[in-house]
Amino acid sequence: MKLILILVLVALCGCVGFKISSNYKQRQKFFQALNFFLQSFKTEINFTSNRLLKIIEHAKNTIKSKELNTLLDNYSVLIQNGHDFDNVNLFSGINFLKQQEKETIFIFFKELGKTDVYNQTDSISNMQNICSEFLLQTKKDCDKYCSLYTKLGVLFGLFIALIIV
């Protein structure tokens, strides 16, 4: 009976460590998808005369990241319904980004569609550069912390098991 309790405890602590590390993986996948979205968005703006919401709807159908689709859904709702454009509404359902990342993305989406095509393309290029920097940082963080938190969870479970025994 004690052995089963110890195994369950170690597995539970390992799962907690894995869950903590999954936030780093989510951030990495989000910025990869955002980078892809920005590239396709820039192409759409330069070579088509589609409206902003139509371009975003098309992008939501091609992007497989549910977190980025949530962000684009929130943005579409805010634009269509004329709600207050703030961080809380734009990032509802997205809780794994750092505050600096949220502020940068918020400023980009707030200014989206307010200038001509040339300036908008420059704005998207600048956001791509920032997004690439965020992506590099998230890759470093993921390499550094993902396996660390999983291992620490298992080790913590083993430590508690030793105390119990």
Tab-separated table of C-alpha atoms in Angstrom:
chain	number	residue	atom	x	y	z
A	1	MET	CA	0.000	0.000	0.000
A	2	LYS	CA	2.826	2.342	0.884
A	3	LEU	CA	4.575	1.587	-2.411
A	4	ILE	CA	1.458	2.501	-4.415
A	5	LEU	CA	1.126	5.769	-2.482
A	6	ILE	CA	4.765	6.614	-3.189
A	7	LEU	CA	4.410	5.870	-6.911
A	8	VAL	CA	1.264	7.981	-7.133
A	9	LEU	CA	2.995	10.836	-5.299
A	10	VAL	CA	6.042	10.744	-7.607
A	11	ALA	CA	3.806	10.586	-10.686
A	12	LEU	CA	1.668	13.467	-9.425
A	13	CYS	CA	4.677	15.676	-8.724
A	14	GLY	CA	6.110	14.776	-12.141
A	15	CYS	CA	2.818	15.783	-13.772
A	16	VAL	CA	2.866	19.123	-11.933
A	17	GLY	CA	6.394	19.758	-13.222
A	18	PHE	CA	5.323	18.782	-16.724
A	19	LYS	CA	2.342	21.165	-16.568
A	20	ILE	CA	4.586	24.045	-15.515
A	21	SER	CA	6.972	23.299	-18.385
A	22	SER	CA	4.106	23.186	-20.891
A	23	ASN	CA	3.641	26.958	-20.514
A	24	TYR	CA	7.103	27.446	-22.026
A	25	LYS	CA	6.199	25.176	-24.934
A	26	GLN	CA	2.932	27.052	-25.456
A	27	ARG	CA	4.776	30.380	-25.648
A	28	GLN	CA	7.202	28.954	-28.190
A	29	LYS	CA	4.414	27.544	-30.383
A	30	PHE	CA	2.474	30.804	-30.080
A	31	PHE	CA	5.374	32.929	-31.322
A	32	GLN	CA	6.104	30.519	-34.161
A	33	ALA	CA	2.476	30.808	-35.263
A	34	LEU	CA	2.481	34.590	-34.784
A	35	ASN	CA	5.598	34.888	-36.922
A	36	PHE	CA	3.939	32.810	-39.660
A	37	PHE	CA	0.764	34.899	-39.357
A	38	LEU	CA	2.692	38.166	-39.694
A	39	GLN	CA	4.460	36.937	-42.836
A	40	SER	CA	1.239	35.816	-44.499
A	41	PHE	CA	-0.554	38.949	-43.278
A	42	LYS	CA	2.096	41.183	-44.834
A	43	THR	CA	1.777	39.301	-48.119
A	44	GLU	CA	-2.026	39.602	-48.060
A	45	ILE	CA	-1.882	43.347	-47.401
A	46	ASN	CA	0.652	43.968	-50.152
A	47	PHE	CA	-0.930	41.872	-52.887
A	48	THR	CA	-4.670	41.858	-52.249
A	49	SER	CA	-7.227	44.527	-51.594
A	50	ASN	CA	-9.137	42.497	-49.011
A	51	ARG	CA	-10.444	44.100	-45.872
A	52	LEU	CA	-8.708	43.550	-42.561
A	53	LEU	CA	-11.340	41.257	-41.043
A	54	LYS	CA	-11.470	39.118	-44.173
A	55	ILE	CA	-7.688	38.687	-44.076
A	56	ILE	CA	-7.863	37.715	-40.405
A	57	GLU	CA	-10.672	35.221	-41.044
A	58	HIS	CA	-8.602	33.655	-43.822
A	59	ALA	CA	-5.576	33.477	-41.508
A	60	LYS	CA	-7.607	31.802	-38.758
A	61	ASN	CA	-8.500	29.023	-41.184
A	62	THR	CA	-4.856	28.366	-42.076
A	63	ILE	CA	-3.236	28.719	-38.650
A	64	LYS	CA	-3.246	25.617	-36.452
A	65	SER	CA	-2.349	27.358	-33.175
A	66	LYS	CA	-5.451	27.519	-30.986
A	67	GLU	CA	-3.875	30.229	-28.819
A	68	LEU	CA	-3.243	32.513	-31.800
A	69	ASN	CA	-6.719	31.736	-33.130
A	70	THR	CA	-8.102	32.787	-29.741
A	71	LEU	CA	-6.196	36.075	-30.004
A	72	LEU	CA	-7.453	36.662	-33.551
A	73	ASP	CA	-11.017	35.779	-32.508
A	74	ASN	CA	-10.824	38.267	-29.641
A	75	TYR	CA	-9.458	40.920	-32.005
A	76	SER	CA	-12.200	40.273	-34.563
A	77	VAL	CA	-14.907	40.543	-31.906
A	78	LEU	CA	-13.435	43.779	-30.571
A	79	ILE	CA	-13.295	45.314	-34.040
A	80	GLN	CA	-16.728	44.136	-35.173
A	81	ASN	CA	-18.601	45.038	-32.012
A	82	GLY	CA	-16.715	48.229	-31.212
A	83	HIS	CA	-15.873	47.145	-27.656
A	84	ASP	CA	-13.201	48.888	-25.628
A	85	PHE	CA	-9.848	47.825	-26.980
A	86	ASP	CA	-7.813	46.827	-23.941
A	87	ASN	CA	-5.420	44.108	-22.776
A	88	VAL	CA	-8.060	42.236	-20.820
A	89	ASN	CA	-10.425	41.829	-23.770
A	90	LEU	CA	-7.714	41.088	-26.334
A	91	PHE	CA	-5.923	38.467	-24.225
A	92	SER	CA	-8.903	36.753	-22.613
A	93	GLY	CA	-8.211	33.028	-22.617
A	94	ILE	CA	-4.461	33.559	-23.050
A	95	ASN	CA	-2.551	33.472	-19.777
A	96	PHE	CA	0.906	32.156	-20.637
A	97	LEU	CA	2.435	35.325	-22.120
A	98	LYS	CA	4.630	37.692	-20.143
A	99	GLN	CA	3.417	41.245	-19.549
A	100	GLN	CA	5.991	42.793	-21.925
A	101	GLU	CA	4.940	40.402	-24.688
A	102	LYS	CA	1.273	41.225	-24.119
A	103	GLU	CA	1.950	44.968	-24.249
A	104	THR	CA	3.939	44.683	-27.483
A	105	ILE	CA	1.281	42.556	-29.184
A	106	PHE	CA	-1.466	44.835	-27.850
A	107	ILE	CA	0.160	47.951	-29.321
A	108	PHE	CA	0.559	46.208	-32.676
A	109	PHE	CA	-3.082	45.130	-32.852
A	110	LYS	CA	-4.285	48.497	-31.575
A	111	GLU	CA	-2.555	50.296	-34.455
A	112	LEU	CA	-3.485	47.691	-37.049
A	113	GLY	CA	-5.474	49.074	-39.978
A	114	LYS	CA	-5.048	52.738	-39.041
A	115	THR	CA	-2.392	53.676	-41.590
A	116	ASP	CA	-1.765	53.275	-45.299
A	117	VAL	CA	-0.376	50.085	-46.834
A	118	TYR	CA	3.236	51.263	-46.910
A	119	ASN	CA	3.341	52.248	-43.232
A	120	GLN	CA	1.338	49.172	-42.275
A	121	THR	CA	3.897	46.959	-44.034
A	122	ASP	CA	6.694	48.679	-42.101
A	123	SER	CA	4.776	48.155	-38.870
A	124	ILE	CA	4.328	44.453	-39.653
A	125	SER	CA	8.049	44.123	-40.494
A	126	ASN	CA	8.959	45.739	-37.174
A	127	MET	CA	6.595	43.393	-35.360
A	128	GLN	CA	8.159	40.432	-37.181
A	129	ASN	CA	11.580	41.478	-35.884
A	130	ILE	CA	10.250	41.813	-32.346
A	131	CYS	CA	8.410	38.511	-32.663
A	132	SER	CA	11.606	36.812	-33.855
A	133	GLU	CA	13.402	38.125	-30.761
A	134	PHE	CA	10.593	36.826	-28.552
A	135	LEU	CA	10.772	33.479	-30.354
A	136	LEU	CA	14.527	33.199	-29.758
A	137	GLN	CA	14.013	34.024	-26.081
A	138	THR	CA	11.214	31.474	-25.713
A	139	LYS	CA	13.375	28.806	-27.376
A	140	LYS	CA	16.155	29.559	-24.891
A	141	ASP	CA	13.692	29.471	-22.002
A	142	CYS	CA	12.159	26.218	-23.219
A	143	ASP	CA	15.564	24.572	-23.627
A	144	LYS	CA	16.534	25.769	-20.178
A	145	TYR	CA	13.379	25.202	-18.137
A	146	CYS	CA	11.144	22.578	-19.789
A	147	SER	CA	13.132	19.527	-18.795
A	148	LEU	CA	14.236	21.234	-15.574
A	149	TYR	CA	10.712	21.597	-14.185
A	150	THR	CA	9.754	18.062	-15.156
A	151	LYS	CA	12.849	16.649	-13.475
A	152	LEU	CA	12.370	18.852	-10.416
A	153	GLY	CA	8.802	17.624	-10.092
A	154	VAL	CA	9.918	13.991	-10.117
A	155	LEU	CA	12.790	14.719	-7.720
A	156	PHE	CA	10.441	16.570	-5.373
A	157	GLY	CA	8.109	13.583	-5.429
A	158	LEU	CA	11.034	11.253	-4.630
A	159	PHE	CA	12.145	13.567	-1.825
A	160	ILE	CA	8.710	13.528	-0.244
A	161	ALA	CA	8.591	9.743	-0.711
A	162	LEU	CA	11.877	9.448	1.187
A	163	ILE	CA	10.484	11.570	4.000
A	164	ILE	CA	7.339	9.431	4.175
A	165	VAL	CA	9.335	6.199	4.256
